[in-house]
mmCIF file of C-alpha atoms in Angstrom:
data_model
loop_
_atom_site.group_PDB
_atom_site.id
_atom_site.type_symbol
_atom_site.label_atom_id
_atom_site.label_comp_id
_atom_site.label_asym_id
_atom_site.label_seq_id
_atom_site.Cartn_x
_atom_site.Cartn_y
_atom_site.Cartn_z
ATOM 1 C CA UNK A 1 9.790 15.645 -11.361
ATOM 2 C CA UNK A 2 10.643 12.021 -11.905
ATOM 3 C CA UNK A 3 7.630 10.007 -13.124
ATOM 4 C CA UNK A 4 6.936 6.413 -12.060
ATOM 5 C CA UNK A 5 4.066 4.653 -13.811
ATOM 6 C CA UNK A 6 2.421 1.631 -12.172
ATOM 7 C CA UNK A 7 1.466 -1.581 -13.996
ATOM 8 C CA UNK A 8 0.603 -5.247 -13.539
ATOM 9 C CA UNK A 9 2.625 -8.005 -15.144
ATOM 10 C CA UNK A 10 -0.231 -8.881 -17.495
ATOM 11 C CA UNK A 11 -0.306 -5.284 -18.749
ATOM 12 C CA UNK A 12 3.344 -5.525 -19.755
ATOM 13 C CA UNK A 13 3.278 -9.060 -21.151
ATOM 14 C CA UNK A 14 -0.190 -9.259 -22.658
ATOM 15 C CA UNK A 15 -0.240 -6.040 -24.654
ATOM 16 C CA UNK A 16 2.132 -5.870 -27.646
ATOM 17 C CA UNK A 17 1.739 -2.095 -27.676
ATOM 18 C CA UNK A 18 2.628 -1.536 -24.020
ATOM 19 C CA UNK A 19 6.325 -0.825 -24.436
ATOM 20 C CA UNK A 20 5.763 1.538 -27.344
ATOM 21 C CA UNK A 21 3.071 3.504 -25.527
ATOM 22 C CA UNK A 22 5.145 3.765 -22.368
ATOM 23 C CA UNK A 23 8.207 4.869 -24.308
ATOM 24 C CA UNK A 24 6.098 7.506 -26.054
ATOM 25 C CA UNK A 25 4.632 8.578 -22.714
ATOM 26 C CA UNK A 26 8.115 9.210 -21.375
ATOM 27 C CA UNK A 27 7.831 7.922 -17.803
ATOM 28 C CA UNK A 28 11.163 7.468 -16.045
ATOM 29 C CA UNK A 29 10.412 4.010 -14.662
ATOM 30 C CA UNK A 30 7.629 1.445 -14.555
ATOM 31 C CA UNK A 31 6.722 -0.146 -11.213
ATOM 32 C CA UNK A 32 5.589 -3.741 -11.778
ATOM 33 C CA UNK A 33 3.450 -5.452 -9.132
ATOM 34 C CA UNK A 34 5.568 -8.428 -8.047
ATOM 35 C CA UNK A 35 3.378 -9.192 -5.028
ATOM 36 C CA UNK A 36 -0.191 -7.945 -4.903
ATOM 37 C CA UNK A 37 -3.534 -8.295 -3.158
ATOM 38 C CA UNK A 38 -6.719 -9.742 -4.665
ATOM 39 C CA UNK A 39 -8.314 -7.621 -7.348
ATOM 40 C CA UNK A 40 -10.467 -7.523 -10.435
ATOM 41 C CA UNK A 41 -8.431 -5.431 -12.849
ATOM 42 C CA UNK A 42 -9.788 -4.071 -16.123
ATOM 43 C CA UNK A 43 -7.616 -4.751 -19.158
ATOM 44 C CA UNK A 44 -8.679 -2.145 -21.726
ATOM 45 C CA UNK A 45 -5.590 -2.757 -23.897
ATOM 46 C CA UNK A 46 -5.721 -6.562 -24.048
ATOM 47 C CA UNK A 47 -7.371 -8.066 -27.120
ATOM 48 C CA UNK A 48 -8.460 -11.410 -25.630
ATOM 49 C CA UNK A 49 -10.030 -10.379 -22.311
ATOM 50 C CA UNK A 50 -11.682 -7.482 -20.511
ATOM 51 C CA UNK A 51 -10.324 -8.099 -17.020
ATOM 52 C CA UNK A 52 -8.071 -10.220 -14.862
ATOM 53 C CA UNK A 53 -9.632 -11.660 -11.729
ATOM 54 C CA UNK A 54 -6.922 -12.243 -9.161
ATOM 55 C CA UNK A 55 -8.922 -14.245 -6.616
ATOM 56 C CA UNK A 56 -6.347 -13.906 -3.850
ATOM 57 C CA UNK A 57 -3.195 -12.059 -2.971
ATOM 58 C CA UNK A 58 -0.240 -13.707 -4.695
ATOM 59 C CA UNK A 59 3.400 -13.522 -5.617
ATOM 60 C CA UNK A 60 4.081 -13.005 -9.306
ATOM 61 C CA UNK A 61 7.540 -14.548 -8.871
ATOM 62 C CA UNK A 62 8.108 -18.287 -8.451
ATOM 63 C CA UNK A 63 7.068 -19.543 -4.998
ATOM 64 C CA UNK A 64 10.083 -21.708 -4.267
ATOM 65 C CA UNK A 65 9.561 -24.560 -1.830
ATOM 66 C CA UNK A 66 13.060 -24.158 -0.397
ATOM 67 C CA UNK A 67 12.291 -20.554 0.573
ATOM 68 C CA UNK A 68 8.896 -21.254 2.166
ATOM 69 C CA UNK A 69 9.249 -24.766 3.548
ATOM 70 C CA UNK A 70 7.708 -25.132 6.990
ATOM 71 C CA UNK A 71 6.105 -21.670 6.962
ATOM 72 C CA UNK A 72 2.452 -21.198 7.901
ATOM 73 C CA UNK A 73 2.332 -17.933 5.995
ATOM 74 C CA UNK A 74 3.317 -18.316 2.358
ATOM 75 C CA UNK A 75 2.055 -16.569 -0.786
ATOM 76 C CA UNK A 76 -0.309 -18.098 -3.304
ATOM 77 C CA UNK A 77 0.753 -18.954 -6.842
ATOM 78 C CA UNK A 78 -1.468 -17.064 -9.333
ATOM 79 C CA UNK A 79 -3.132 -19.526 -11.683
ATOM 80 C CA UNK A 80 -4.837 -16.619 -13.476
ATOM 81 C CA UNK A 81 -1.603 -15.789 -15.298
ATOM 82 C CA UNK A 82 0.012 -18.174 -17.745
ATOM 83 C CA UNK A 83 3.672 -17.661 -16.914
ATOM 84 C CA UNK A 84 5.255 -19.039 -13.729
ATOM 85 C CA UNK A 85 7.382 -15.886 -13.372
ATOM 86 C CA UNK A 86 5.160 -13.226 -14.908
ATOM 87 C CA UNK A 87 6.538 -10.503 -12.653
ATOM 88 C CA UNK A 88 10.140 -11.316 -13.461
ATOM 89 C CA UNK A 89 9.364 -11.677 -17.159
ATOM 90 C CA UNK A 90 7.706 -8.253 -17.181
ATOM 91 C CA UNK A 91 10.721 -6.646 -15.502
ATOM 92 C CA UNK A 92 13.115 -8.305 -17.923
ATOM 93 C CA UNK A 93 11.044 -7.241 -20.935
ATOM 94 C CA UNK A 94 11.102 -3.622 -19.768
ATOM 95 C CA UNK A 95 14.843 -3.758 -19.080
ATOM 96 C CA UNK A 96 15.476 -5.172 -22.538
ATOM 97 C CA UNK A 97 13.502 -2.275 -24.017
ATOM 98 C CA UNK A 98 15.620 0.234 -22.107
ATOM 99 C CA UNK A 99 12.850 1.157 -19.672
ATOM 100 C CA UNK A 100 13.892 1.098 -15.995
ATOM 101 C CA UNK A 101 11.720 -1.277 -13.973
ATOM 102 C CA UNK A 102 10.908 -1.032 -10.257
ATOM 103 C CA UNK A 103 9.545 -3.680 -7.901
ATOM 104 C CA UNK A 104 6.094 -2.874 -6.506
ATOM 105 C CA UNK A 105 5.766 -4.995 -3.362
ATOM 106 C CA UNK A 106 2.568 -5.186 -1.265
ATOM 107 C CA UNK A 107 3.248 -6.593 2.197
ATOM 108 C CA UNK A 108 0.524 -6.845 4.873
ATOM 109 C CA UNK A 109 -2.596 -6.803 2.645
ATOM 110 C CA UNK A 110 -3.578 -10.449 2.148
ATOM 111 C CA UNK A 111 -7.169 -11.593 2.610
ATOM 112 C CA UNK A 112 -6.404 -15.239 1.860
ATOM 113 C CA UNK A 113 -3.780 -15.601 4.573
ATOM 114 C CA UNK A 114 -5.767 -13.468 6.990
ATOM 115 C CA UNK A 115 -8.819 -15.678 6.528
ATOM 116 C CA UNK A 116 -6.824 -18.879 6.912
ATOM 117 C CA UNK A 117 -4.760 -17.618 9.844
ATOM 118 C CA UNK A 118 -6.853 -15.081 11.786
ATOM 119 C CA UNK A 119 -4.421 -15.275 14.707
ATOM 120 C CA UNK A 120 -1.994 -13.174 12.638
ATOM 121 C CA UNK A 121 -4.429 -10.414 11.695
ATOM 122 C CA UNK A 122 -5.405 -7.047 13.108
ATOM 123 C CA UNK A 123 -8.125 -7.395 15.769
ATOM 124 C CA UNK A 124 -10.159 -4.379 16.797
ATOM 125 C CA UNK A 125 -11.330 -3.533 20.291
ATOM 126 C CA UNK A 126 -14.502 -5.624 19.788
ATOM 127 C CA UNK A 127 -12.390 -8.698 19.096
ATOM 128 C CA UNK A 128 -13.239 -8.728 15.389
ATOM 129 C CA UNK A 129 -10.559 -9.930 12.991
ATOM 130 C CA UNK A 130 -9.736 -7.998 9.825
ATOM 131 C CA UNK A 131 -8.817 -10.811 7.440
ATOM 132 C CA UNK A 132 -7.378 -8.406 4.865
ATOM 133 C CA UNK A 133 -4.876 -6.993 7.383
ATOM 134 C CA UNK A 134 -1.870 -8.950 8.632
ATOM 135 C CA UNK A 135 -0.574 -7.435 11.883
ATOM 136 C CA UNK A 136 3.045 -6.203 11.885
ATOM 137 C CA UNK A 137 3.333 -6.929 15.617
ATOM 138 C CA UNK A 138 3.232 -10.653 14.838
ATOM 139 C CA UNK A 139 6.743 -12.109 14.322
ATOM 140 C CA UNK A 140 5.360 -14.559 11.758
ATOM 141 C CA UNK A 141 4.035 -11.646 9.700
ATOM 142 C CA UNK A 142 7.377 -9.863 9.754
ATOM 143 C CA UNK A 143 9.140 -13.078 8.707
ATOM 144 C CA UNK A 144 6.615 -13.565 5.914
ATOM 145 C CA UNK A 145 7.055 -9.976 4.654
ATOM 146 C CA UNK A 146 10.844 -10.271 4.698
ATOM 147 C CA UNK A 147 10.866 -13.515 2.726
ATOM 148 C CA UNK A 148 8.207 -12.225 0.349
ATOM 149 C CA UNK A 149 10.380 -9.209 -0.443
ATOM 150 C CA UNK A 150 13.565 -11.205 -0.839
ATOM 151 C CA UNK A 151 11.873 -13.621 -3.231
ATOM 152 C CA UNK A 152 10.179 -10.800 -5.159
ATOM 153 C CA UNK A 153 13.415 -9.039 -6.066
ATOM 154 C CA UNK A 154 15.663 -12.094 -6.458
ATOM 155 C CA UNK A 155 17.703 -12.072 -9.651
ATOM 156 C CA UNK A 156 16.162 -8.937 -11.125
ATOM 157 C CA UNK A 157 17.712 -5.675 -12.280
ATOM 158 C CA UNK A 158 15.573 -3.052 -10.553
ATOM 159 C CA UNK A 159 15.695 0.739 -10.475
ATOM 160 C CA UNK A 160 13.790 0.948 -7.158
ATOM 161 C CA UNK A 161 11.847 -1.121 -4.656
ATOM 162 C CA UNK A 162 8.444 0.343 -3.762
ATOM 163 C CA UNK A 163 6.997 -0.789 -0.447
ATOM 164 C CA UNK A 164 3.204 -0.643 -0.105
ATOM 165 C CA UNK A 165 1.331 -1.630 3.077
ATOM 166 C CA UNK A 166 4.614 -1.628 4.999
ATOM 167 C CA UNK A 167 2.755 -1.208 8.283
ATOM 168 C CA UNK A 168 -0.739 -1.730 9.733
ATOM 169 C CA UNK A 169 -3.953 -1.859 7.761
ATOM 170 C CA UNK A 170 -7.165 -0.841 9.489
ATOM 171 C CA UNK A 171 -10.940 -0.798 9.386
ATOM 172 C CA UNK A 172 -11.476 0.822 6.015
ATOM 173 C CA UNK A 173 -9.468 -0.834 3.295
ATOM 174 C CA UNK A 174 -10.776 -2.910 0.372
ATOM 175 C CA UNK A 175 -12.714 -5.961 1.486
ATOM 176 C CA UNK A 176 -15.035 -7.633 -1.038
ATOM 177 C CA UNK A 177 -18.100 -5.423 -1.645
ATOM 178 C CA UNK A 178 -17.285 -2.704 0.874
ATOM 179 C CA UNK A 179 -20.374 -1.233 2.557
ATOM 180 C CA UNK A 180 -18.733 1.021 5.127
ATOM 181 C CA UNK A 181 -17.937 4.070 2.981
ATOM 182 C CA UNK A 182 -19.323 7.205 4.594
ATOM 183 C CA UNK A 183 -20.865 5.322 7.513
ATOM 184 C CA UNK A 184 -18.170 5.858 10.105
ATOM 185 C CA UNK A 185 -16.770 9.226 11.083
ATOM 186 C CA UNK A 186 -12.981 9.398 10.595
ATOM 187 C CA UNK A 187 -12.571 9.213 14.376
ATOM 188 C CA UNK A 188 -14.549 5.966 14.537
ATOM 189 C CA UNK A 189 -12.493 4.475 11.711
ATOM 190 C CA UNK A 190 -9.289 5.401 13.531
ATOM 191 C CA UNK A 191 -10.432 3.745 16.733
ATOM 192 C CA UNK A 192 -11.602 0.640 14.894
ATOM 193 C CA UNK A 193 -8.202 0.512 13.173
ATOM 194 C CA UNK A 194 -6.273 0.105 16.442
ATOM 195 C CA UNK A 195 -5.116 -3.488 16.647
ATOM 196 C CA UNK A 196 -5.793 -5.116 19.999
ATOM 197 C CA UNK A 197 -4.349 -8.550 19.308
ATOM 198 C CA UNK A 198 -2.255 -10.157 22.041
ATOM 199 C CA UNK A 199 1.013 -9.294 20.282
ATOM 200 C CA UNK A 200 0.054 -5.617 20.091
ATOM 201 C CA UNK A 201 -1.156 -5.606 23.694
ATOM 202 C CA UNK A 202 2.278 -6.776 24.791
ATOM 203 C CA UNK A 203 3.523 -3.428 23.534
ATOM 204 C CA UNK A 204 1.368 -1.445 25.977
ATOM 205 C CA UNK A 205 3.493 -1.521 29.160
ATOM 206 C CA UNK A 206 1.672 -0.458 32.287
ATOM 207 C CA UNK A 207 -1.779 -0.754 30.715
ATOM 208 C CA UNK A 208 -4.375 -3.476 31.232
ATOM 209 C CA UNK A 209 -5.270 -4.750 27.725
ATOM 210 C CA UNK A 210 -8.848 -5.512 28.799
ATOM 211 C CA UNK A 211 -9.283 -1.959 30.068
ATOM 212 C CA UNK A 212 -7.796 -0.539 26.853
ATOM 213 C CA UNK A 213 -10.238 -2.542 24.737
ATOM 214 C CA UNK A 214 -13.183 -1.452 26.867
ATOM 215 C CA UNK A 215 -12.126 2.195 26.725
ATOM 216 C CA UNK A 216 -11.914 2.010 22.941
ATOM 217 C CA UNK A 217 -15.284 0.235 22.661
ATOM 218 C CA UNK A 218 -16.928 2.829 24.890
ATOM 219 C CA UNK A 219 -15.563 5.681 22.821
ATOM 220 C CA UNK A 220 -16.630 4.033 19.559
ATOM 221 C CA UNK A 221 -20.173 3.615 20.890
ATOM 222 C CA UNK A 222 -20.236 7.230 22.085
ATOM 223 C CA UNK A 223 -19.117 8.542 18.717
ATOM 224 C CA UNK A 224 -21.635 6.374 16.867
ATOM 225 C CA UNK A 225 -24.465 7.505 19.117
ATOM 226 C CA UNK A 226 -23.831 11.172 18.351
ATOM 227 C CA UNK A 227 -24.319 10.624 14.632
ATOM 228 C CA UNK A 228 -21.809 13.433 14.057
ATOM 229 C CA UNK A 229 -19.366 12.474 11.323
ATOM 230 C CA UNK A 230 -17.012 15.285 12.330
ATOM 231 C CA UNK A 231 -16.375 14.038 15.875
ATOM 232 C CA UNK A 232 -12.774 13.379 16.911
ATOM 233 C CA UNK A 233 -11.101 10.784 19.119
ATOM 234 C CA UNK A 234 -9.483 13.376 21.386
ATOM 235 C CA UNK A 235 -11.313 12.169 24.515
ATOM 236 C CA UNK A 236 -9.036 9.142 24.810
ATOM 237 C CA UNK A 237 -6.657 9.257 27.801
ATOM 238 C CA UNK A 238 -3.248 10.583 26.766
ATOM 239 C CA UNK A 239 -1.425 7.632 28.318
ATOM 240 C CA UNK A 240 -3.517 5.184 26.307
ATOM 241 C CA UNK A 241 -2.995 7.037 23.031
ATOM 242 C CA UNK A 242 0.743 7.314 23.622
ATOM 243 C CA UNK A 243 1.124 3.638 24.510
ATOM 244 C CA UNK A 244 -0.945 2.399 21.562
ATOM 245 C CA UNK A 245 0.805 4.620 19.035
ATOM 246 C CA UNK A 246 4.258 3.796 20.402
ATOM 247 C CA UNK A 247 3.522 0.086 20.228
ATOM 248 C CA UNK A 248 2.179 0.368 16.691
ATOM 249 C CA UNK A 249 5.233 2.315 15.550
ATOM 250 C CA UNK A 250 7.619 -0.128 17.193
ATOM 251 C CA UNK A 251 5.972 -3.004 15.310
ATOM 252 C CA UNK A 252 5.999 -1.057 12.036
ATOM 253 C CA UNK A 253 9.694 -0.268 12.444
ATOM 254 C CA UNK A 254 10.406 -3.947 13.114
ATOM 255 C CA UNK A 255 8.485 -4.964 9.990
ATOM 256 C CA UNK A 256 10.357 -2.475 7.835
ATOM 257 C CA UNK A 257 13.710 -3.494 9.299
ATOM 258 C CA UNK A 258 13.016 -7.166 8.535
ATOM 259 C CA UNK A 259 12.089 -6.317 4.945
ATOM 260 C CA UNK A 260 15.058 -4.019 4.354
ATOM 261 C CA UNK A 261 17.455 -6.609 5.765
ATOM 262 C CA UNK A 262 16.608 -8.784 2.744
ATOM 263 C CA UNK A 263 17.560 -6.111 0.195
ATOM 264 C CA UNK A 264 21.029 -5.403 -1.134
ATOM 265 C CA UNK A 265 22.857 -2.372 0.279
ATOM 266 C CA UNK A 266 22.255 0.681 -1.870
ATOM 267 C CA UNK A 267 18.803 -0.414 -3.026
ATOM 268 C CA UNK A 268 16.681 2.640 -3.753
ATOM 269 C CA UNK A 269 13.753 2.407 -1.330
ATOM 270 C CA UNK A 270 10.452 4.127 -2.081
ATOM 271 C CA UNK A 271 8.125 4.032 0.914
ATOM 272 C CA UNK A 272 4.382 4.610 0.630
ATOM 273 C CA UNK A 273 3.275 6.504 3.718
ATOM 274 C CA UNK A 274 1.375 9.325 5.392
ATOM 275 C CA UNK A 275 2.455 12.159 7.687
ATOM 276 C CA UNK A 276 -0.382 11.458 10.135
ATOM 277 C CA UNK A 277 1.016 8.681 12.361
ATOM 278 C CA UNK A 278 -2.464 7.241 13.019
ATOM 279 C CA UNK A 279 -3.199 6.491 9.361
ATOM 280 C CA UNK A 280 -3.532 2.812 8.425
ATOM 281 C CA UNK A 281 -3.780 1.198 5.017
ATOM 282 C CA UNK A 282 -1.694 0.904 1.875
ATOM 283 C CA UNK A 283 0.109 4.134 2.792
ATOM 284 C CA UNK A 284 0.369 3.866 6.599
ATOM 285 C CA UNK A 285 1.487 6.584 8.983
ATOM 286 C CA UNK A 286 5.214 7.221 9.095
ATOM 287 C CA UNK A 287 7.077 6.398 12.266
ATOM 288 C CA UNK A 288 9.698 8.855 13.570
ATOM 289 C CA UNK A 289 12.485 6.815 11.940
ATOM 290 C CA UNK A 290 10.753 5.695 8.729
ATOM 291 C CA UNK A 291 12.149 8.425 6.494
ATOM 292 C CA UNK A 292 15.687 7.495 7.524
ATOM 293 C CA UNK A 293 15.307 4.260 5.577
ATOM 294 C CA UNK A 294 13.891 5.704 2.360
ATOM 295 C CA UNK A 295 15.069 7.698 -0.633
ATOM 296 C CA UNK A 296 11.482 8.736 -1.312
ATOM 297 C CA UNK A 297 8.291 8.955 0.749
ATOM 298 C CA UNK A 298 5.185 8.780 -1.437
ATOM 299 C CA UNK A 299 1.981 10.449 -0.234
ATOM 300 C CA UNK A 300 -1.487 9.619 -1.528
ATOM 301 C CA UNK A 301 -2.463 12.814 -3.331
ATOM 302 C CA UNK A 302 -5.088 10.878 -5.281
ATOM 303 C CA UNK A 303 -7.074 13.887 -6.477
ATOM 304 C CA UNK A 304 -7.330 17.658 -5.906
ATOM 305 C CA UNK A 305 -9.538 19.163 -3.237
ATOM 306 C CA UNK A 306 -8.445 16.920 -0.369
ATOM 307 C CA UNK A 307 -5.629 19.033 1.044
ATOM 308 C CA UNK A 308 -3.134 17.234 -1.173
ATOM 309 C CA UNK A 309 -1.048 20.265 -2.105
ATOM 310 C CA UNK A 310 -0.829 21.376 1.540
ATOM 311 C CA UNK A 311 0.151 17.819 2.534
ATOM 312 C CA UNK A 312 3.049 17.878 0.079
ATOM 313 C CA UNK A 313 4.242 21.219 1.425
ATOM 314 C CA UNK A 314 4.008 19.906 4.989
ATOM 315 C CA UNK A 315 5.934 16.764 4.062
ATOM 316 C CA UNK A 316 8.656 18.752 2.340
ATOM 317 C CA UNK A 317 9.087 20.775 5.533
ATOM 318 C CA UNK A 318 8.924 17.780 7.878
ATOM 319 C CA UNK A 319 11.123 15.252 6.057
ATOM 320 C CA UNK A 320 14.930 15.365 5.826
ATOM 321 C CA UNK A 321 16.255 17.302 2.845
ATOM 322 C CA UNK A 322 17.767 14.191 1.280
ATOM 323 C CA UNK A 323 14.419 12.364 1.267
ATOM 324 C CA UNK A 324 12.300 13.182 -1.771
ATOM 325 C CA UNK A 325 8.538 13.659 -1.573
ATOM 326 C CA UNK A 326 6.474 11.717 -4.095
ATOM 327 C CA UNK A 327 2.860 12.362 -5.060
ATOM 328 C CA UNK A 328 0.658 9.364 -5.893
ATOM 329 C CA UNK A 329 -2.183 10.401 -8.197
ATOM 330 C CA UNK A 330 -4.771 8.545 -10.238
ATOM 331 C CA UNK A 331 -5.782 8.862 -13.850
ATOM 332 C CA UNK A 332 -8.403 6.126 -13.583
ATOM 333 C CA UNK A 333 -10.881 7.451 -11.015
ATOM 334 C CA UNK A 334 -14.579 7.321 -11.905
ATOM 335 C CA UNK A 335 -14.467 11.079 -12.493
ATOM 336 C CA UNK A 336 -11.413 12.339 -14.321
ATOM 337 C CA UNK A 337 -9.303 15.080 -12.735
ATOM 338 C CA UNK A 338 -10.605 18.237 -14.375
ATOM 339 C CA UNK A 339 -7.160 19.703 -15.095
ATOM 340 C CA UNK A 340 -4.588 17.068 -14.242
ATOM 341 C CA UNK A 341 -1.781 19.133 -15.768
ATOM 342 C CA UNK A 342 -2.473 22.074 -13.449
ATOM 343 C CA UNK A 343 -2.804 19.726 -10.474
ATOM 344 C CA UNK A 344 0.563 18.093 -11.099
ATOM 345 C CA UNK A 345 2.153 21.518 -11.511
ATOM 346 C CA UNK A 346 0.805 22.602 -8.115
ATOM 347 C CA UNK A 347 2.114 19.432 -6.467
ATOM 348 C CA UNK A 348 5.533 20.049 -7.960
ATOM 349 C CA UNK A 349 5.607 23.659 -6.809
ATOM 350 C CA UNK A 350 4.622 22.521 -3.307
ATOM 351 C CA UNK A 351 7.708 20.307 -3.116
ATOM 352 C CA UNK A 352 6.937 16.986 -4.810
ATOM 353 C CA UNK A 353 10.037 15.740 -6.637
ATOM 354 C CA UNK A 354 8.348 12.619 -7.999
ATOM 355 C CA UNK A 355 5.010 11.823 -9.611
ATOM 356 C CA UNK A 356 3.651 8.309 -9.074
ATOM 357 C CA UNK A 357 1.093 7.711 -11.772
ATOM 358 C CA UNK A 358 -1.726 5.190 -11.409
ATOM 359 C CA UNK A 359 -2.214 3.291 -13.695
ATOM 360 C CA UNK A 360 -0.565 2.416 -17.034
ATOM 361 C CA UNK A 361 -2.678 -0.689 -17.584
ATOM 362 C CA UNK A 362 -6.011 0.395 -16.146
ATOM 363 C CA UNK A 363 -6.081 3.672 -18.076
ATOM 364 C CA UNK A 364 -7.851 2.953 -21.346
ATOM 365 C CA UNK A 365 -7.517 4.988 -24.533
ATOM 366 C CA UNK A 366 -9.933 7.609 -23.210
ATOM 367 C CA UNK A 367 -7.678 8.322 -20.204
ATOM 368 C CA UNK A 368 -4.324 8.024 -21.966
ATOM 369 C CA UNK A 369 -4.313 11.773 -22.774
ATOM 370 C CA UNK A 370 -4.471 12.404 -19.013
ATOM 371 C CA UNK A 371 -1.356 10.296 -18.536
ATOM 372 C CA UNK A 372 0.430 12.345 -21.183
ATOM 373 C CA UNK A 373 -0.708 15.624 -19.643
ATOM 374 C CA UNK A 374 0.382 14.565 -16.146
ATOM 375 C CA UNK A 375 3.784 13.296 -17.333
ATOM 376 C CA UNK A 376 4.472 16.402 -19.405
ATOM 377 C CA UNK A 377 3.519 18.664 -16.496
ATOM 378 C CA UNK A 378 5.764 16.728 -14.116
ATOM 379 C CA UNK A 379 8.756 16.959 -16.432
ATOM 380 C CA UNK A 380 8.156 20.700 -16.864
ATOM 381 C CA UNK A 381 8.387 21.421 -13.125
ATOM 382 C CA UNK A 382 11.789 23.063 -12.437
#
């Protein structure tokens, strides 16, 4: 299994020991976040600070006026890092050290732009805006994502381009101090993740948008009133479900096409996604044509016990033979994976050809042995 380790630019540039540790770890490439959402990131390996507070989403490449002139949607410049091109500098440092570097590009997750321009965000059936979620059905969002990608990779030698949030985000995805965990049944979260903005509604031919919104609201209320967290959304009319999903997939395909049009032919595309077409978030549901555009589809197999191994096997069966399956796992969860080596081995046997390892900067000395165990297990898979 090929191993990709994830990192932020400040991990690479701020830690003199980073390159040596990564070389010793033996990962096959390092994915550097060149565009990213807001975060507070621990920095256990940096001597002068304990965390980096990225107040907003930002581009870690120069935000050139000539590229963004006249655009409503444009990325922020991160004043929490010292270098004007920290992402590019990190990639170049890794290349100079002989370590392949990949571009990690986050597209539709941007709370700053969503707050400033709510007209371009996902709106649920109650008319509520999700400021963290830019809607792919909006042409301005697709144009923004395309330019963001083009500017992120410009002038860099890259082994791969990793696309995160290349599709719709929904009701349950990182927003300040989140207080929704465990409150909504999965079915409720799915319904609340259906965007009902005007641009999405245009993609529902033959349906009255007002009636669609009311049907969704009624079903949400019904599910909430039961108090049963295992309830499903299967009571929705088939025509409604088909129209909404088709419209969502059409918008997602258009977003991806706009982004890929900005990349050089032959670029190795790694697409974060999920087999379930209704999934929203950083790894959104694959459309019927998504795999055709990717060398690798990465599934979130964050930890054992969540059907991860079965999901890999299902993906290996469902995806074209020439599209690799990647497994995205964490070594920095609150509770460590009990036997990360055995887990990685199972993922590899189920059909995963790549291990995507989170996170080379966030994992402190106490978790570094887990990174070594996971990498060694991945490289041992036939």
